Short mmCIF file of N, CA and C in Angstrom, two decimals:
data_model
loop_
_atom_site.label_atom_id
_atom_site.label_comp_id
_atom_site.label_asym_id
_atom_site.label_seq_id
_atom_site.Cartn_x
_atom_site.Cartn_y
_atom_site.Cartn_z
N UNK A 1 68.17 -49.98 -40.09
CA UNK A 1 66.65 -49.74 -40.40
C UNK A 1 66.60 -51.08 -41.26
N UNK A 2 67.71 -51.58 -41.87
CA UNK A 2 67.71 -52.98 -42.35
C UNK A 2 67.17 -54.16 -41.49
N UNK A 3 67.53 -54.06 -40.20
CA UNK A 3 67.42 -55.12 -39.36
C UNK A 3 65.98 -55.27 -38.95
N UNK A 4 65.00 -53.83 -38.81
CA UNK A 4 63.60 -53.93 -38.65
C UNK A 4 63.09 -54.59 -39.55
N UNK A 5 63.41 -54.54 -40.90
CA UNK A 5 62.77 -55.02 -42.16
C UNK A 5 63.31 -56.54 -42.23
N UNK A 6 64.62 -57.07 -41.78
CA UNK A 6 64.60 -58.57 -41.32
C UNK A 6 63.93 -58.93 -40.66
N UNK A 7 63.84 -58.37 -39.74
CA UNK A 7 62.64 -59.01 -38.49
C UNK A 7 61.20 -59.16 -39.11
N UNK A 8 60.76 -58.17 -39.68
CA UNK A 8 59.31 -58.14 -40.07
C UNK A 8 59.15 -59.25 -41.32
N UNK A 9 60.54 -59.48 -42.08
CA UNK A 9 60.71 -60.60 -43.20
C UNK A 9 60.35 -61.85 -42.48
N UNK A 10 61.24 -61.97 -41.31
CA UNK A 10 60.78 -63.39 -40.66
C UNK A 10 59.42 -63.65 -39.65
N UNK A 11 59.05 -62.37 -39.10
CA UNK A 11 57.56 -62.52 -38.39
C UNK A 11 56.57 -62.91 -40.07
N UNK A 12 56.49 -62.09 -40.80
CA UNK A 12 55.68 -62.10 -41.93
C UNK A 12 55.99 -63.60 -42.59
N UNK A 13 57.23 -64.38 -42.77
CA UNK A 13 57.57 -65.45 -43.14
C UNK A 13 57.12 -66.50 -42.38
N UNK A 14 56.95 -66.39 -41.03
CA UNK A 14 56.25 -67.41 -39.90
C UNK A 14 54.73 -67.38 -40.37
N UNK A 15 54.42 -66.13 -40.33
CA UNK A 15 52.85 -66.14 -40.71
C UNK A 15 52.54 -66.82 -41.81
N UNK A 16 53.26 -66.83 -42.88
CA UNK A 16 52.89 -67.71 -43.88
C UNK A 16 53.18 -69.02 -44.24
N UNK A 17 54.08 -69.67 -43.23
CA UNK A 17 53.58 -71.00 -42.97
C UNK A 17 52.57 -71.46 -42.33
N UNK A 18 52.17 -70.91 -41.45
CA UNK A 18 50.89 -71.26 -40.43
C UNK A 18 49.67 -70.92 -41.32
N UNK A 19 49.62 -69.51 -42.42
CA UNK A 19 48.35 -69.49 -43.18
C UNK A 19 48.40 -70.45 -44.13
N UNK A 20 49.43 -70.97 -44.84
CA UNK A 20 49.47 -71.88 -46.12
C UNK A 20 49.10 -73.00 -45.50
N UNK A 21 49.48 -73.57 -44.09
CA UNK A 21 49.35 -74.78 -43.45
C UNK A 21 47.75 -75.10 -43.68
N UNK A 22 47.01 -73.92 -43.01
CA UNK A 22 45.59 -74.14 -42.85
C UNK A 22 45.21 -73.94 -44.17
N UNK A 23 45.54 -72.95 -44.97
CA UNK A 23 45.00 -72.90 -46.59
C UNK A 23 45.17 -73.88 -47.33
N UNK A 24 46.26 -74.76 -47.05
CA UNK A 24 46.23 -75.97 -48.30
C UNK A 24 45.41 -77.03 -47.92
N UNK A 25 44.86 -76.88 -47.15
CA UNK A 25 44.25 -78.42 -46.99
C UNK A 25 43.17 -78.68 -47.72
N UNK A 26 42.96 -79.41 -48.39
CA UNK A 26 42.17 -80.21 -49.34
C UNK A 26 42.43 -79.22 -50.50
N UNK A 27 43.72 -78.95 -50.77
CA UNK A 27 43.93 -77.93 -52.05
C UNK A 27 45.30 -78.45 -52.69
N UNK A 28 45.11 -78.62 -54.00
CA UNK A 28 46.76 -79.08 -54.72
C UNK A 28 47.18 -78.17 -54.54
N UNK A 29 48.97 -78.54 -53.99
CA UNK A 29 49.57 -77.55 -53.97
C UNK A 29 50.23 -76.83 -54.73
N UNK A 30 50.18 -77.50 -55.86
CA UNK A 30 51.01 -76.48 -57.04
C UNK A 30 49.49 -75.14 -57.24
N UNK A 31 48.31 -75.49 -57.48
CA UNK A 31 47.32 -74.58 -57.51
C UNK A 31 47.66 -73.60 -56.12
N UNK A 32 47.81 -74.12 -54.76
CA UNK A 32 47.72 -73.25 -53.84
C UNK A 32 48.86 -72.16 -54.21
N UNK A 33 50.08 -72.95 -54.70
CA UNK A 33 51.30 -71.68 -54.99
C UNK A 33 51.33 -71.03 -55.85
N UNK A 34 49.94 -71.11 -57.03
CA UNK A 34 49.62 -70.50 -58.20
C UNK A 34 48.89 -68.97 -57.29
N UNK A 35 47.96 -69.27 -56.19
CA UNK A 35 47.33 -68.36 -55.92
C UNK A 35 47.94 -67.32 -55.01
N UNK A 36 48.94 -68.32 -54.53
CA UNK A 36 49.91 -66.97 -53.58
C UNK A 36 50.48 -66.23 -54.23
N UNK A 37 51.29 -66.87 -55.44
CA UNK A 37 52.02 -66.25 -56.49
C UNK A 37 51.44 -64.82 -56.97
N UNK A 38 50.10 -64.97 -57.41
CA UNK A 38 48.96 -64.27 -57.77
C UNK A 38 49.11 -62.91 -56.87
N UNK A 39 48.50 -63.23 -55.90
CA UNK A 39 48.55 -62.52 -54.97
C UNK A 39 50.01 -61.51 -54.82
N UNK A 40 51.03 -62.07 -54.35
CA UNK A 40 52.25 -61.27 -54.51
C UNK A 40 52.73 -60.53 -55.95
N UNK A 41 52.08 -60.98 -56.94
CA UNK A 41 52.28 -60.41 -58.05
C UNK A 41 51.39 -59.01 -58.13
N UNK A 42 50.15 -59.08 -57.57
CA UNK A 42 49.61 -57.88 -57.71
C UNK A 42 49.91 -57.00 -56.44
N UNK A 43 50.46 -57.63 -55.32
CA UNK A 43 50.97 -56.55 -54.31
C UNK A 43 52.27 -56.17 -54.61
N UNK A 44 53.01 -56.83 -55.17
CA UNK A 44 54.38 -56.44 -55.75
C UNK A 44 54.17 -55.05 -56.84
N UNK A 45 53.31 -55.31 -57.92
CA UNK A 45 53.17 -54.40 -58.83
C UNK A 45 52.31 -53.11 -58.31
N UNK A 46 51.50 -53.51 -57.18
CA UNK A 46 50.64 -52.26 -56.73
C UNK A 46 51.99 -51.51 -56.01
N UNK A 47 53.00 -52.04 -55.38
CA UNK A 47 53.79 -51.07 -54.65
C UNK A 47 55.05 -50.09 -55.46
N UNK A 48 55.21 -51.09 -56.69
CA UNK A 48 55.80 -50.51 -57.80
C UNK A 48 55.17 -49.19 -58.26
N UNK A 49 53.71 -48.95 -58.56
CA UNK A 49 53.01 -47.89 -58.74
C UNK A 49 53.10 -47.05 -57.66
N UNK A 50 52.56 -47.54 -56.49
CA UNK A 50 52.20 -46.56 -55.53
C UNK A 50 53.57 -45.70 -55.54
N UNK A 51 54.49 -46.43 -55.57
CA UNK A 51 56.25 -45.69 -55.18
C UNK A 51 56.60 -45.14 -56.44
N UNK A 52 56.06 -45.05 -57.61
CA UNK A 52 56.56 -44.36 -59.00
C UNK A 52 57.37 -45.00 -59.38
N UNK A 53 58.03 -46.29 -59.16
CA UNK A 53 59.29 -46.50 -59.70
C UNK A 53 59.21 -47.38 -60.89
N UNK A 54 58.07 -47.57 -61.53
CA UNK A 54 57.91 -48.60 -62.61
C UNK A 54 58.75 -47.56 -63.82
N UNK A 55 59.09 -46.36 -64.04
CA UNK A 55 59.63 -45.65 -64.70
C UNK A 55 61.14 -46.37 -64.99
N UNK A 56 61.67 -46.76 -64.00
CA UNK A 56 62.83 -47.85 -64.03
C UNK A 56 63.23 -49.01 -64.65
N UNK A 57 62.14 -49.51 -65.25
CA UNK A 57 62.01 -50.68 -65.72
C UNK A 57 63.07 -50.68 -67.20
N UNK A 58 62.94 -49.62 -67.98
CA UNK A 58 63.35 -49.35 -69.10
C UNK A 58 65.47 -49.26 -68.65
N UNK A 59 65.73 -48.85 -67.82
CA UNK A 59 66.93 -48.80 -67.15
C UNK A 59 67.45 -50.22 -66.40
N UNK A 60 66.72 -51.30 -66.64
CA UNK A 60 67.74 -52.29 -66.47
C UNK A 60 68.15 -53.15 -67.57
N UNK A 61 69.65 -53.29 -66.90
CA UNK A 61 70.37 -54.01 -67.90
C UNK A 61 70.38 -55.47 -68.30
N UNK A 62 70.65 -56.20 -69.71
CA UNK A 62 70.64 -57.40 -69.63
C UNK A 62 71.35 -58.35 -68.62
N UNK A 63 72.27 -58.05 -67.96
CA UNK A 63 72.73 -58.95 -66.78
C UNK A 63 71.91 -58.98 -65.90
N UNK A 64 71.16 -57.99 -65.24
CA UNK A 64 70.43 -57.74 -64.21
C UNK A 64 68.99 -58.51 -64.73
N UNK A 65 68.59 -58.38 -65.22
CA UNK A 65 67.17 -58.90 -66.16
C UNK A 65 67.75 -60.62 -66.05
N UNK A 66 68.57 -60.59 -66.59
CA UNK A 66 68.92 -62.19 -66.32
C UNK A 66 68.68 -63.22 -65.13
N UNK A 67 69.79 -62.23 -64.11
CA UNK A 67 69.65 -62.81 -62.85
C UNK A 67 68.42 -62.92 -62.02
N UNK A 68 67.75 -61.51 -62.30
CA UNK A 68 66.23 -61.27 -61.69
C UNK A 68 65.52 -62.69 -62.32
N UNK A 69 65.34 -63.11 -63.47
CA UNK A 69 64.76 -63.59 -63.97
C UNK A 69 65.00 -65.61 -63.62
N UNK A 70 66.51 -65.62 -63.19
CA UNK A 70 66.73 -66.72 -62.68
C UNK A 70 66.41 -67.05 -61.14
N UNK A 71 66.18 -65.89 -60.62
CA UNK A 71 65.98 -65.61 -59.37
C UNK A 71 64.46 -65.74 -59.00
N UNK A 72 63.66 -65.52 -59.77
CA UNK A 72 62.27 -65.89 -59.82
C UNK A 72 61.99 -67.24 -60.36
N UNK A 73 62.88 -67.67 -61.14
CA UNK A 73 62.90 -69.39 -61.09
C UNK A 73 63.06 -69.97 -60.10
N UNK A 74 64.14 -69.69 -59.18
CA UNK A 74 64.64 -69.95 -57.86
C UNK A 74 63.09 -70.00 -57.34
N UNK A 75 62.77 -69.17 -56.84
CA UNK A 75 61.50 -68.82 -56.12
C UNK A 75 60.49 -69.78 -56.17
N UNK A 76 60.41 -69.96 -57.71
CA UNK A 76 59.40 -70.39 -57.84
C UNK A 76 59.39 -72.00 -57.47
N UNK A 77 60.27 -72.32 -57.93
CA UNK A 77 60.54 -73.77 -57.46
C UNK A 77 60.69 -74.00 -55.89
N UNK A 78 61.32 -72.86 -55.00
CA UNK A 78 61.24 -72.82 -53.57
C UNK A 78 59.74 -73.19 -53.53
N UNK A 79 59.24 -72.14 -53.68
CA UNK A 79 57.64 -72.11 -53.24
C UNK A 79 57.05 -73.44 -53.57
N UNK A 80 56.87 -73.97 -54.64
CA UNK A 80 56.42 -75.38 -54.99
C UNK A 80 56.98 -76.17 -54.36
N UNK A 81 57.90 -76.46 -54.10
CA UNK A 81 58.70 -77.31 -53.16
C UNK A 81 58.11 -77.23 -51.61
N UNK A 82 58.18 -75.72 -51.47
CA UNK A 82 57.81 -75.65 -49.87
C UNK A 82 56.37 -75.86 -49.41
N UNK A 83 55.52 -75.71 -50.14
CA UNK A 83 53.92 -75.87 -50.36
C UNK A 83 53.66 -77.46 -50.55
N UNK A 84 54.41 -78.44 -51.13
CA UNK A 84 54.34 -79.43 -51.09
C UNK A 84 54.73 -80.13 -49.80
N UNK A 85 55.63 -79.61 -49.51
CA UNK A 85 56.20 -80.40 -48.10
C UNK A 85 55.39 -80.14 -47.11
N UNK A 86 54.99 -78.62 -46.80
CA UNK A 86 53.84 -78.35 -45.72
C UNK A 86 52.58 -79.41 -46.01
N UNK A 87 52.42 -79.18 -47.19
CA UNK A 87 51.16 -80.22 -47.18
C UNK A 87 51.33 -81.57 -46.86
N UNK A 88 52.25 -82.35 -46.88
CA UNK A 88 52.73 -83.85 -46.96
C UNK A 88 53.29 -84.07 -45.31
N UNK A 89 53.54 -82.82 -44.51
CA UNK A 89 54.65 -83.06 -43.74
C UNK A 89 54.08 -81.79 -42.27
N UNK A 90 54.65 -82.06 -41.56
CA UNK A 90 54.20 -80.66 -40.34
C UNK A 90 55.22 -79.59 -40.61
N UNK A 91 54.43 -78.87 -40.14
CA UNK A 91 55.09 -77.40 -40.29
C UNK A 91 56.26 -77.26 -39.71
N UNK A 92 56.02 -77.60 -38.13
CA UNK A 92 57.47 -77.40 -37.20
C UNK A 92 58.55 -78.10 -37.74
N UNK A 93 58.35 -79.31 -38.32
CA UNK A 93 59.49 -79.67 -39.11
C UNK A 93 60.11 -79.40 -40.48
N UNK A 94 58.92 -79.26 -41.25
CA UNK A 94 59.26 -78.45 -42.61
C UNK A 94 60.20 -77.05 -42.48
N UNK A 95 59.76 -76.65 -41.84
CA UNK A 95 60.65 -75.09 -41.42
C UNK A 95 61.51 -74.99 -41.20
N UNK A 96 61.93 -75.76 -40.09
CA UNK A 96 63.54 -75.71 -39.90
C UNK A 96 64.50 -75.95 -40.99
N UNK A 97 63.98 -77.26 -41.81
CA UNK A 97 64.80 -77.64 -43.27
C UNK A 97 64.90 -76.52 -43.89
N UNK A 98 63.50 -75.66 -43.96
CA UNK A 98 63.47 -74.86 -45.16
C UNK A 98 64.59 -73.68 -44.54
N UNK A 99 64.58 -73.68 -43.48
CA UNK A 99 65.49 -72.21 -43.01
C UNK A 99 66.92 -73.14 -42.97
N UNK A 100 67.18 -73.94 -43.66
CA UNK A 100 68.76 -74.55 -43.73
C UNK A 100 69.34 -73.55 -45.15
N UNK A 101 68.43 -72.94 -45.81
CA UNK A 101 68.71 -72.01 -46.95
C UNK A 101 69.77 -70.92 -46.13
N UNK A 102 69.66 -70.62 -44.66
CA UNK A 102 70.78 -69.71 -44.41
C UNK A 102 72.28 -70.34 -44.64
N UNK A 103 72.04 -71.43 -44.02
CA UNK A 103 73.37 -72.19 -44.38
C UNK A 103 73.86 -72.09 -45.71
N UNK A 104 72.87 -72.95 -46.71
CA UNK A 104 72.96 -73.03 -48.17
C UNK A 104 73.66 -71.27 -49.02
N UNK A 105 73.00 -70.24 -48.33
CA UNK A 105 73.11 -69.16 -48.67
C UNK A 105 74.54 -68.40 -48.57
N UNK A 106 75.01 -68.81 -47.09
CA UNK A 106 76.18 -68.26 -46.71
C UNK A 106 77.29 -69.22 -47.53
N UNK A 107 77.32 -70.40 -47.52
CA UNK A 107 77.94 -71.02 -48.63
C UNK A 107 78.06 -70.51 -49.90
N UNK A 108 77.25 -70.12 -50.41
CA UNK A 108 76.82 -69.78 -51.74
C UNK A 108 77.41 -68.46 -51.91
N UNK A 109 77.54 -67.42 -50.92
CA UNK A 109 78.02 -66.46 -51.01
C UNK A 109 79.38 -66.17 -50.81
N UNK A 110 79.67 -67.29 -50.11
CA UNK A 110 81.24 -67.40 -50.06
C UNK A 110 81.73 -67.81 -51.57
N UNK A 111 81.34 -68.91 -51.97
CA UNK A 111 82.05 -69.59 -53.31
C UNK A 111 81.31 -68.23 -54.44
N UNK A 112 80.50 -67.51 -54.73
CA UNK A 112 79.96 -66.87 -55.71
C UNK A 112 80.26 -65.31 -55.60
N UNK A 113 79.79 -64.95 -54.35
CA UNK A 113 80.12 -63.57 -54.28
C UNK A 113 81.51 -63.14 -53.41
N UNK A 114 82.32 -64.15 -53.01
CA UNK A 114 83.38 -64.08 -52.47
C UNK A 114 83.47 -62.87 -51.04
N UNK A 115 81.96 -63.17 -50.39
CA UNK A 115 81.79 -63.13 -49.24
C UNK A 115 82.77 -63.45 -48.18
N UNK A 116 83.11 -62.64 -47.20
CA UNK A 116 84.29 -63.58 -46.05
C UNK A 116 83.45 -64.34 -45.19
N UNK A 117 83.80 -65.29 -45.17
CA UNK A 117 83.50 -66.53 -43.87
C UNK A 117 83.97 -66.16 -42.72
N UNK A 118 83.57 -65.44 -41.50
CA UNK A 118 84.00 -65.38 -40.12
C UNK A 118 84.05 -66.43 -39.14
N UNK A 119 84.56 -66.49 -38.65
CA UNK A 119 84.61 -67.69 -37.48
C UNK A 119 83.23 -67.54 -36.65
N UNK A 120 82.48 -66.24 -36.54
CA UNK A 120 80.85 -66.67 -36.38
C UNK A 120 80.05 -66.83 -37.08
N UNK A 121 80.36 -66.42 -38.21
CA UNK A 121 79.44 -67.07 -39.35
C UNK A 121 79.48 -68.78 -39.30
N UNK A 122 80.81 -69.12 -39.07
CA UNK A 122 81.11 -70.98 -39.44
C UNK A 122 80.61 -71.58 -38.09
N UNK A 123 80.53 -70.62 -36.82
CA UNK A 123 80.05 -71.22 -35.60
C UNK A 123 78.73 -71.49 -35.72
N UNK A 124 77.94 -70.08 -36.53
CA UNK A 124 76.61 -70.00 -36.61
C UNK A 124 75.93 -71.13 -37.44
N UNK A 125 76.68 -71.02 -38.59
CA UNK A 125 75.85 -71.69 -39.66
C UNK A 125 76.18 -73.19 -39.21
N UNK A 126 77.28 -73.55 -38.37
CA UNK A 126 77.35 -75.19 -37.80
C UNK A 126 75.90 -75.09 -36.94
N UNK A 127 75.81 -74.22 -35.89
CA UNK A 127 74.70 -74.32 -34.79
C UNK A 127 73.50 -74.54 -35.60
N UNK A 128 73.26 -73.54 -37.00
CA UNK A 128 71.68 -73.59 -37.27
C UNK A 128 71.72 -75.07 -37.79
N UNK A 129 72.61 -75.65 -38.47
CA UNK A 129 72.61 -77.08 -38.97
C UNK A 129 72.67 -78.18 -38.08
N UNK A 130 73.36 -77.83 -36.90
CA UNK A 130 72.78 -78.98 -35.78
C UNK A 130 71.68 -78.65 -35.26
N UNK A 131 71.03 -77.42 -34.99
CA UNK A 131 69.90 -77.29 -34.52
C UNK A 131 68.94 -77.75 -35.54
N UNK A 132 68.60 -77.76 -36.74
CA UNK A 132 68.03 -78.22 -37.56
C UNK A 132 67.62 -79.88 -37.57
N UNK A 133 68.80 -80.51 -37.70
CA UNK A 133 68.78 -81.89 -37.18
C UNK A 133 68.11 -81.90 -36.30
N UNK A 134 68.64 -81.44 -35.05
CA UNK A 134 67.95 -81.79 -33.47
C UNK A 134 66.45 -81.54 -33.69
N UNK A 135 65.76 -80.71 -34.17
CA UNK A 135 64.58 -80.26 -34.48
C UNK A 135 63.91 -81.06 -35.20
N UNK A 136 64.22 -81.92 -36.12
CA UNK A 136 63.79 -82.71 -37.28
C UNK A 136 63.44 -84.46 -36.66
N UNK A 137 64.84 -84.65 -35.93
CA UNK A 137 65.09 -85.89 -35.55
C UNK A 137 64.28 -86.51 -34.45
#
């Protein structure tokens, strides 16, 4: 089931790029990011209440709060940079560079989470990096 959600995530991410590029025309990229974030905020909290999981807020420990907050800052920084990049450049060049996050994630998962690097992940990471360079140069 996770593969279906991952595929849907990729499809929605693709739509995000196209819709954002159209919507950001003549709009400050920081303002556009704030509007997008507001929509995500309303949608996320709506799902929390629809699913009835708001009761779990009190059960979140301090460590989880810290890392969820840090993750939020990383997401915000990513979105601000991404919107500025698509406003200034071609989506077809920005998105492949943005997807280098896969390479960075695999390396960081190895370093901080002690996840295994297999020959397949090393080859795949190398191909993603090479493919990104090929697409943007």
